[in-house]
């Protein structure tokens, strides 16, 4: 009985690691995403019924797919240690609940929308990008805090000097911060600047200094942090793959070279 179980487990493991199977899963996720978009348009009753049938077919396919991934796992407990596996399982289980005609119909539609996120759990490169972004959040938090301080100071200055010129843009500090966000994204910021320069000719220094700090300095800092964390994530994955393949890591190679160098120097 154990041998037969091992045989089936090996078959499921080969199936879930098969590239064609992964392509099929990605294709079904794309079809599910297209159905979500099509369902936002007014459709004839026949098309609506066809979409409902296809939706249930996709849900059953996802149930089979998550079952294959679970059965192909050597250690079943380790399957639910992955947050992505837990997310996929919750999405599939909630999709199976018939709530279309109940008060929770909105929840059912939202769950089907979030099925598109399964693309991230299937494609390793997307997982790496998201994991890098999540790991970068603590460092990004300090940059965002500093940006908020700069926004707050400039918004207070803008409200003080420009409120009488255009209350719709500089009436209070909250509106001023929204205006500064518009300036940071370069959305017709010159029109705002020329309007205040008609009254305060030197106000150009206010805008240029703010753009330099926000759009150039802080945004480049954010990009640098994300790129650095992404590089570290790639290096960590490379080390894990090397360990899984039994290949020596970079630190091990350095230790071997150092040992060979000491051996040569001792014999010289």
Short mmCIF file of C-alpha atoms in Angstrom, two decimals:
data_model
loop_
_atom_site.label_atom_id
_atom_site.label_comp_id
_atom_site.label_asym_id
_atom_site.label_seq_id
_atom_site.Cartn_x
_atom_site.Cartn_y
_atom_site.Cartn_z
CA UNK A 1 0.00 0.00 0.00
CA UNK A 2 2.86 2.36 0.87
CA UNK A 3 4.65 1.55 -2.39
CA UNK A 4 1.49 2.31 -4.39
CA UNK A 5 1.11 5.59 -2.49
CA UNK A 6 4.70 6.52 -3.27
CA UNK A 7 4.11 5.77 -6.96
CA UNK A 8 1.05 8.05 -7.09
CA UNK A 9 2.86 10.73 -5.13
CA UNK A 10 5.73 10.63 -7.63
CA UNK A 11 3.27 10.90 -10.53
CA UNK A 12 1.58 13.94 -8.99
CA UNK A 13 4.97 15.51 -8.31
CA UNK A 14 6.02 15.05 -11.95
CA UNK A 15 2.69 16.45 -13.12
CA UNK A 16 2.84 19.62 -11.01
CA UNK A 17 6.43 20.31 -12.12
CA UNK A 18 5.58 19.69 -15.77
CA UNK A 19 5.95 22.84 -17.89
CA UNK A 20 2.92 22.01 -20.01
CA UNK A 21 0.81 21.71 -16.86
CA UNK A 22 2.07 25.12 -15.66
CA UNK A 23 1.26 26.65 -19.05
CA UNK A 24 -2.23 25.14 -18.88
CA UNK A 25 -2.80 26.61 -15.42
CA UNK A 26 -1.59 30.04 -16.56
CA UNK A 27 -3.87 29.84 -19.61
CA UNK A 28 -6.89 29.04 -17.44
CA UNK A 29 -6.04 31.97 -15.14
CA UNK A 30 -5.88 34.27 -18.18
CA UNK A 31 -9.26 32.97 -19.39
CA UNK A 32 -10.66 33.61 -15.91
CA UNK A 33 -9.32 37.18 -16.04
CA UNK A 34 -10.86 37.74 -19.47
CA UNK A 35 -14.20 36.45 -18.21
CA UNK A 36 -14.11 38.96 -15.37
CA UNK A 37 -13.62 41.75 -17.90
CA UNK A 38 -16.32 40.45 -20.25
CA UNK A 39 -18.78 40.17 -17.38
CA UNK A 40 -18.61 43.95 -16.84
CA UNK A 41 -20.36 44.51 -20.20
CA UNK A 42 -24.10 44.04 -20.83
CA UNK A 43 -24.49 40.53 -22.24
CA UNK A 44 -27.40 38.53 -23.64
CA UNK A 45 -28.89 35.85 -21.33
CA UNK A 46 -27.30 33.00 -23.30
CA UNK A 47 -23.81 34.48 -22.98
CA UNK A 48 -24.38 35.05 -19.26
CA UNK A 49 -25.33 31.40 -18.76
CA UNK A 50 -22.28 30.30 -20.77
CA UNK A 51 -20.01 32.43 -18.56
CA UNK A 52 -21.54 30.92 -15.41
CA UNK A 53 -20.90 27.40 -16.74
CA UNK A 54 -17.33 28.29 -17.72
CA UNK A 55 -16.78 29.87 -14.31
CA UNK A 56 -17.78 26.67 -12.54
CA UNK A 57 -15.57 24.69 -14.92
CA UNK A 58 -12.61 26.94 -14.10
CA UNK A 59 -13.33 26.60 -10.38
CA UNK A 60 -13.34 22.80 -10.65
CA UNK A 61 -10.11 22.94 -12.65
CA UNK A 62 -8.49 25.00 -9.92
CA UNK A 63 -9.71 22.47 -7.36
CA UNK A 64 -8.05 19.65 -9.32
CA UNK A 65 -4.89 21.73 -9.77
CA UNK A 66 -4.53 22.57 -6.07
CA UNK A 67 -5.20 18.91 -5.23
CA UNK A 68 -2.42 17.82 -7.61
CA UNK A 69 -0.02 20.27 -6.01
CA UNK A 70 -0.96 19.06 -2.53
CA UNK A 71 -0.74 15.37 -3.39
CA UNK A 72 2.57 15.92 -5.17
CA UNK A 73 4.11 17.43 -2.03
CA UNK A 74 6.46 15.02 -0.27
CA UNK A 75 5.74 16.49 3.16
CA UNK A 76 2.06 17.44 3.32
CA UNK A 77 2.53 19.71 6.36
CA UNK A 78 5.09 21.77 4.49
CA UNK A 79 2.51 22.57 1.80
CA UNK A 80 0.57 24.92 4.09
CA UNK A 81 3.70 26.57 5.44
CA UNK A 82 3.82 28.54 2.20
CA UNK A 83 1.66 31.64 2.27
CA UNK A 84 1.02 31.32 -1.47
CA UNK A 85 -0.36 27.80 -1.05
CA UNK A 86 -2.66 28.99 1.73
CA UNK A 87 -3.83 31.89 -0.43
CA UNK A 88 -4.52 29.61 -3.41
CA UNK A 89 -6.39 27.12 -1.24
CA UNK A 90 -8.60 29.82 0.32
CA UNK A 91 -9.44 31.27 -3.09
CA UNK A 92 -10.40 27.86 -4.46
CA UNK A 93 -12.41 26.82 -1.38
CA UNK A 94 -14.35 30.09 -1.21
CA UNK A 95 -15.05 29.88 -4.96
CA UNK A 96 -16.77 26.54 -4.39
CA UNK A 97 -19.35 28.07 -2.02
CA UNK A 98 -22.61 28.74 -3.95
CA UNK A 99 -23.29 32.33 -2.94
CA UNK A 100 -24.31 33.83 -6.27
CA UNK A 101 -27.95 34.35 -5.28
CA UNK A 102 -27.32 35.29 -1.66
CA UNK A 103 -26.35 38.45 0.14
CA UNK A 104 -22.72 37.40 -0.20
CA UNK A 105 -22.82 37.53 -3.99
CA UNK A 106 -20.49 40.54 -3.92
CA UNK A 107 -17.96 38.52 -1.92
CA UNK A 108 -18.16 35.75 -4.50
CA UNK A 109 -17.45 38.16 -7.32
CA UNK A 110 -14.52 39.67 -5.41
CA UNK A 111 -13.05 36.22 -4.81
CA UNK A 112 -13.24 35.47 -8.53
CA UNK A 113 -11.46 38.75 -9.23
CA UNK A 114 -8.67 37.81 -6.82
CA UNK A 115 -8.20 34.54 -8.71
CA UNK A 116 -6.14 36.60 -11.15
CA UNK A 117 -3.57 37.00 -8.36
CA UNK A 118 -2.92 33.28 -8.62
CA UNK A 119 -0.75 34.24 -11.58
CA UNK A 120 1.75 35.54 -9.03
CA UNK A 121 1.80 32.26 -7.11
CA UNK A 122 2.28 30.22 -10.28
CA UNK A 123 5.07 32.24 -11.95
CA UNK A 124 8.28 32.25 -9.83
CA UNK A 125 9.54 35.54 -11.31
CA UNK A 126 6.40 37.35 -10.17
CA UNK A 127 6.74 35.82 -6.70
CA UNK A 128 10.31 37.13 -6.54
CA UNK A 129 9.19 40.64 -7.48
CA UNK A 130 6.42 40.68 -4.88
CA UNK A 131 8.61 39.19 -2.16
CA UNK A 132 11.26 41.80 -2.88
CA UNK A 133 8.70 44.58 -2.64
CA UNK A 134 7.40 43.25 0.70
CA UNK A 135 10.93 42.94 2.10
CA UNK A 136 11.70 46.49 0.99
CA UNK A 137 8.69 47.95 2.84
CA UNK A 138 10.51 48.53 6.17
CA UNK A 139 13.22 50.56 4.43
CA UNK A 140 10.69 52.30 2.22
CA UNK A 141 8.72 53.29 5.29
CA UNK A 142 11.45 55.69 6.46
CA UNK A 143 11.75 57.22 3.00
CA UNK A 144 7.97 57.66 2.83
CA UNK A 145 7.99 59.25 6.29
CA UNK A 146 10.64 61.72 5.16
CA UNK A 147 8.63 62.45 2.02
CA UNK A 148 5.54 63.11 4.16
CA UNK A 149 7.52 65.58 6.26
CA UNK A 150 8.70 67.41 3.14
CA UNK A 151 5.15 67.40 1.73
CA UNK A 152 3.78 68.76 5.00
CA UNK A 153 6.31 71.59 5.22
CA UNK A 154 5.87 72.63 1.60
CA UNK A 155 2.08 72.37 1.88
CA UNK A 156 2.10 74.66 4.92
CA UNK A 157 4.27 77.17 3.07
CA UNK A 158 2.07 76.97 -0.03
CA UNK A 159 -1.12 77.54 1.97
CA UNK A 160 0.45 80.52 3.69
CA UNK A 161 1.58 82.32 0.54
CA UNK A 162 -0.74 81.07 -2.23
CA UNK A 163 -4.14 80.54 -0.57
CA UNK A 164 -5.43 83.93 -1.65
CA UNK A 165 -4.23 83.40 -5.24
CA UNK A 166 -6.11 80.12 -5.79
CA UNK A 167 -8.06 78.68 -2.83
CA UNK A 168 -9.04 75.63 -4.93
CA UNK A 169 -5.37 74.57 -5.00
CA UNK A 170 -3.93 76.08 -1.82
CA UNK A 171 -6.97 76.64 0.43
CA UNK A 172 -5.77 74.43 3.29
CA UNK A 173 -2.92 72.08 4.02
CA UNK A 174 -4.74 68.94 2.82
CA UNK A 175 -5.60 70.49 -0.56
CA UNK A 176 -2.07 71.87 -0.79
CA UNK A 177 -0.63 68.36 -0.33
CA UNK A 178 -2.82 67.10 -3.17
CA UNK A 179 -1.58 69.98 -5.33
CA UNK A 180 2.01 69.09 -4.45
CA UNK A 181 1.36 65.49 -5.47
CA UNK A 182 0.13 66.82 -8.80
CA UNK A 183 3.32 68.86 -9.11
CA UNK A 184 5.48 65.85 -8.23
CA UNK A 185 3.87 63.85 -11.05
CA UNK A 186 4.43 66.81 -13.45
CA UNK A 187 0.69 67.05 -14.23
CA UNK A 188 0.41 70.62 -15.65
CA UNK A 189 2.64 71.86 -12.85
CA UNK A 190 3.87 74.80 -14.91
CA UNK A 191 0.33 76.25 -15.00
CA UNK A 192 0.26 76.21 -11.19
CA UNK A 193 3.71 77.81 -11.03
CA UNK A 194 2.99 80.59 -13.52
CA UNK A 195 -0.22 81.44 -11.67
CA UNK A 196 1.65 82.11 -8.44
CA UNK A 197 4.60 83.76 -10.20
CA UNK A 198 2.22 86.47 -11.42
CA UNK A 199 1.95 87.57 -7.77
CA UNK A 200 5.21 86.23 -6.30
CA UNK A 201 7.88 86.30 -9.05
CA UNK A 202 10.35 84.26 -7.01
CA UNK A 203 7.92 81.42 -6.30
CA UNK A 204 9.64 79.37 -9.00
CA UNK A 205 12.29 78.49 -6.39
CA UNK A 206 9.55 76.92 -4.25
CA UNK A 207 8.46 74.58 -7.06
CA UNK A 208 11.91 73.68 -8.36
CA UNK A 209 13.24 72.86 -4.89
CA UNK A 210 10.20 70.70 -4.16
CA UNK A 211 10.50 68.84 -7.49
CA UNK A 212 14.19 68.24 -6.87
CA UNK A 213 13.53 66.76 -3.43
CA UNK A 214 10.44 64.69 -4.28
CA UNK A 215 10.62 63.67 -7.92
CA UNK A 216 14.40 63.32 -8.20
CA UNK A 217 15.90 62.58 -4.79
CA UNK A 218 13.28 60.56 -2.90
CA UNK A 219 11.84 58.65 -5.86
CA UNK A 220 15.34 57.60 -6.92
CA UNK A 221 15.99 56.48 -3.35
CA UNK A 222 12.83 54.32 -3.49
CA UNK A 223 13.91 52.79 -6.80
CA UNK A 224 17.39 52.11 -5.44
CA UNK A 225 16.03 50.35 -2.34
CA UNK A 226 13.71 48.14 -4.39
CA UNK A 227 16.45 47.24 -6.88
CA UNK A 228 18.88 46.42 -4.05
CA UNK A 229 16.39 44.15 -2.29
CA UNK A 230 15.51 42.50 -5.61
CA UNK A 231 19.20 41.76 -6.21
CA UNK A 232 19.51 40.25 -2.73
CA UNK A 233 16.43 38.10 -3.39
CA UNK A 234 17.95 36.80 -6.63
CA UNK A 235 21.20 35.97 -4.85
CA UNK A 236 19.31 34.13 -2.10
CA UNK A 237 17.43 32.10 -4.70
CA UNK A 238 20.68 31.28 -6.49
CA UNK A 239 22.17 30.02 -3.22
CA UNK A 240 19.12 27.87 -2.53
CA UNK A 241 19.24 26.39 -6.03
CA UNK A 242 22.96 25.69 -5.65
CA UNK A 243 22.37 23.94 -2.32
CA UNK A 244 19.51 21.90 -3.78
CA UNK A 245 21.69 20.84 -6.73
CA UNK A 246 24.61 20.03 -4.44
CA UNK A 247 26.79 22.73 -6.01
CA UNK A 248 29.20 24.71 -3.80
CA UNK A 249 28.17 28.23 -2.91
CA UNK A 250 30.35 31.29 -3.42
CA UNK A 251 31.42 31.35 0.23
CA UNK A 252 32.36 27.66 0.07
CA UNK A 253 34.42 28.26 -3.07
CA UNK A 254 36.21 31.12 -1.33
CA UNK A 255 36.97 28.88 1.66
CA UNK A 256 38.36 26.19 -0.67
CA UNK A 257 40.53 28.71 -2.51
CA UNK A 258 41.76 30.09 0.81
CA UNK A 259 42.58 26.57 1.99
CA UNK A 260 44.45 25.77 -1.22
CA UNK A 261 46.38 29.02 -0.95
CA UNK A 262 47.42 28.24 2.63
CA UNK A 263 48.41 24.71 1.59
CA UNK A 264 50.58 26.02 -1.26
CA UNK A 265 52.20 28.62 1.00
CA UNK A 266 52.94 25.98 3.67
CA UNK A 267 54.69 23.73 1.11
CA UNK A 268 56.60 26.54 -0.55
#
